[in-house]
Coordinates of C-alpha atoms in Angstrom, one line a residue:
A1 CA -27.6 32.2 -18.0
G2 CA -26.0 34.8 -15.8
S3 CA -24.6 38.2 -16.4
T4 CA -21.1 39.5 -15.8
S5 CA -22.2 43.2 -15.9
G6 CA -23.2 45.2 -12.9
T7 CA -21.6 45.7 -9.6
Q8 CA -19.4 42.9 -8.3
Y9 CA -19.0 42.1 -4.6
A10 CA -16.2 40.4 -2.9
V11 CA -16.7 36.9 -1.3
G12 CA -18.5 37.3 2.0
A13 CA -19.5 40.9 1.4
S14 CA -23.0 42.1 2.4
Y15 CA -25.5 43.8 0.2
T16 CA -28.5 45.9 1.4
F17 CA -31.3 46.1 -1.1
P18 CA -32.4 49.7 -1.8
N19 CA -36.0 49.3 -0.5
K20 CA -36.1 49.1 3.3
T21 CA -39.3 47.1 3.0
W22 CA -39.4 44.1 0.8
N23 CA -41.9 44.7 -2.0
S24 CA -43.3 41.6 -3.9
S25 CA -43.6 43.7 -7.0
S26 CA -39.9 44.5 -7.0
T27 CA -37.5 42.2 -8.8
Y28 CA -33.9 41.8 -7.8
K29 CA -31.5 39.5 -9.6
M30 CA -28.1 38.4 -8.3
Y31 CA -25.8 36.2 -10.2
A32 CA -22.9 34.1 -8.9
T33 CA -19.7 34.3 -10.9
W34 CA -16.5 32.5 -10.3
T35 CA -13.1 32.0 -11.7
A36 CA -11.8 28.4 -12.3
K37 CA -8.9 27.5 -10.0
C38 CA -5.5 27.4 -11.6
N39 CA -3.9 24.1 -10.4
K40 CA -0.2 23.3 -10.2
I41 CA 1.1 20.2 -11.9
T42 CA 4.6 19.2 -10.7
L43 CA 6.4 17.2 -13.4
N44 CA 8.6 14.6 -11.6
L45 CA 11.6 14.0 -13.9
N46 CA 12.1 10.5 -12.3
T47 CA 15.9 10.9 -12.2
G48 CA 16.0 12.5 -15.6
T49 CA 16.9 16.1 -16.5
G50 CA 14.9 18.8 -18.2
D51 CA 13.7 22.4 -18.0
T52 CA 10.0 21.9 -17.7
T53 CA 9.2 20.9 -14.1
V54 CA 5.9 22.7 -13.5
L55 CA 2.7 23.3 -15.5
Y56 CA -0.6 24.8 -14.6
K57 CA -4.2 23.8 -15.6
K58 CA -7.5 25.3 -14.8
T59 CA -10.2 23.1 -13.3
G60 CA -12.4 22.0 -16.2
D61 CA -10.2 23.5 -18.9
V62 CA -8.4 21.5 -21.6
N63 CA -5.5 24.0 -22.0
Y64 CA -2.2 23.9 -20.1
Y65 CA -0.3 27.0 -19.0
S66 CA 3.3 28.0 -18.0
D67 CA 2.3 30.5 -15.3
P68 CA 0.4 30.2 -11.9
N69 CA -2.3 32.7 -13.2
C70 CA -3.2 30.3 -16.1
S71 CA -2.7 33.1 -18.6
T72 CA 0.2 31.9 -20.8
P73 CA -0.9 28.8 -22.8
E74 CA 1.5 26.0 -23.7
T75 CA 1.1 23.4 -26.4
S76 CA 4.1 21.1 -25.5
I77 CA 7.0 20.7 -23.1
E78 CA 10.7 20.1 -23.5
I79 CA 11.3 16.4 -23.6
P80 CA 13.3 15.3 -20.5
K81 CA 16.5 13.3 -20.9
K82 CA 17.8 10.3 -19.0
D83 CA 21.0 8.8 -20.3
G84 CA 20.6 5.2 -21.5
S85 CA 16.8 5.6 -21.7
V86 CA 14.1 7.0 -24.0
F87 CA 11.3 9.3 -22.7
Q88 CA 7.9 7.6 -23.0
G89 CA 5.7 10.4 -21.6
Y90 CA 4.2 11.5 -18.3
K91 CA 1.6 9.5 -16.3
N92 CA -0.5 10.5 -13.4
A93 CA -1.0 8.5 -10.2
S94 CA -3.8 6.5 -11.8
G95 CA -1.5 5.5 -14.7
A96 CA -3.2 7.6 -17.4
S97 CA -0.9 9.0 -20.1
C98 CA -1.0 12.8 -19.6
I99 CA 1.8 14.0 -22.0
S100 CA 3.1 12.0 -25.0
S101 CA 6.6 10.8 -25.7
A102 CA 6.9 13.8 -28.1
G103 CA 6.0 16.2 -25.2
Q104 CA 2.6 17.0 -26.6
F105 CA -0.6 17.4 -24.6
P106 CA -3.8 15.5 -25.5
T107 CA -5.9 17.5 -28.0
S108 CA -9.1 15.6 -28.5
S109 CA -9.8 14.3 -25.0
N110 CA -8.8 15.0 -21.4
P111 CA -7.4 11.7 -20.0
C112 CA -5.9 13.6 -17.0
P113 CA -8.5 15.9 -15.4
V114 CA -6.9 18.2 -12.9
T115 CA -9.0 19.5 -10.0
S116 CA -6.3 20.2 -7.4
D117 CA -2.5 20.4 -7.3
T118 CA -1.0 17.2 -8.5
E119 CA 2.2 15.4 -9.7
W120 CA 2.9 13.5 -12.9
T121 CA 5.9 11.2 -13.3
A122 CA 8.1 10.8 -16.4
Q123 CA 8.2 7.3 -17.8
Y124 CA 11.3 5.9 -19.6
A125 CA 12.1 2.8 -21.6
T126 CA 15.6 1.5 -20.9
C127 CA 17.9 1.2 -23.9
A128 CA 18.7 -2.6 -24.0
W129 CA 20.9 -3.9 -26.7
T130 CA 22.9 -7.1 -26.4
A131 CA 26.2 -7.8 -28.2
G132 CA 26.1 -10.8 -30.5
A133 CA 29.0 -13.1 -31.1
N134 CA 32.3 -11.4 -32.2
S135 CA 31.2 -7.9 -31.3
T136 CA 31.1 -5.4 -28.4
I137 CA 28.7 -2.5 -27.7
S138 CA 29.4 0.8 -26.0
A139 CA 27.3 2.0 -23.1
A140 CA 24.0 3.5 -24.3
T141 CA 23.5 7.2 -24.7
T142 CA 20.4 9.1 -25.6
N143 CA 20.6 11.5 -28.6
D144 CA 18.8 14.8 -29.2
K145 CA 16.0 12.9 -31.1
N146 CA 15.1 10.9 -28.0
Q147 CA 16.7 7.8 -29.5
C148 CA 19.2 5.3 -28.0
S149 CA 22.7 5.4 -29.5
Y150 CA 25.4 2.7 -29.3
T151 CA 28.7 2.0 -31.0
V152 CA 29.1 -1.6 -32.1
T153 CA 32.7 -2.7 -32.6
C154 CA 33.4 -6.0 -34.3
S155 CA 36.1 -8.3 -33.0
T156 CA 39.4 -8.6 -35.0
G157 CA 38.8 -10.4 -38.2
Y158 CA 35.0 -9.5 -38.3
S159 CA 33.3 -6.5 -39.9
Q160 CA 29.9 -5.1 -40.5
A161 CA 29.0 -4.1 -44.0
G162 CA 31.3 -1.3 -44.9
G163 CA 33.6 -1.2 -41.8
V164 CA 34.7 -2.3 -38.4
T165 CA 32.8 0.2 -36.2
R166 CA 29.3 1.5 -36.8
T167 CA 27.0 3.7 -34.6
H168 CA 23.3 2.8 -34.5
S169 CA 20.4 4.9 -33.3
F170 CA 16.9 3.6 -32.8
T171 CA 13.8 4.4 -30.8
A172 CA 13.5 2.1 -27.8
T173 CA 10.4 0.0 -27.4
G174 CA 11.4 -1.7 -24.2
T175 CA 12.5 -4.9 -25.9
T176 CA 16.0 -6.3 -26.1
A177 CA 17.7 -6.7 -29.5
T178 CA 21.0 -8.4 -30.5
A179 CA 23.7 -6.9 -32.7

């Protein structure tokens, strides 16, 4: 184990030992110390919108940071929005899930080690809902709970339980449903 006390020298600096003649009974200890590199993670919104577009992570560290000095830890990000779609998380170039659909970072493992500047891309599931017989459906929107929202309107003479028009919200799973 090394020591962090003592005199520190800049990278490439020279040091002259105090004895002009090397003496085998003298002991000199020098320790290398280093600081982990703070890597930039660009968050590609993939045609979505959002405020979190950059994170930072130290090489070998499990924590994420909001600043390029890796001194302000983050525990989550703002979920990006893409109308008509639901955010499913961020993936790296290898396809590993790096940030969850709730904007949370992994806590028990490190599926996305970062050793240099990199980019992760937002993944979305498209809201897909098909109108059944005797009804129409509005264009999908995404609400503030990261859910798809539609308005289903029944044709004249038809109704859903309790009325003619009803708004439905659900979490998309990438499958198509019929109203």
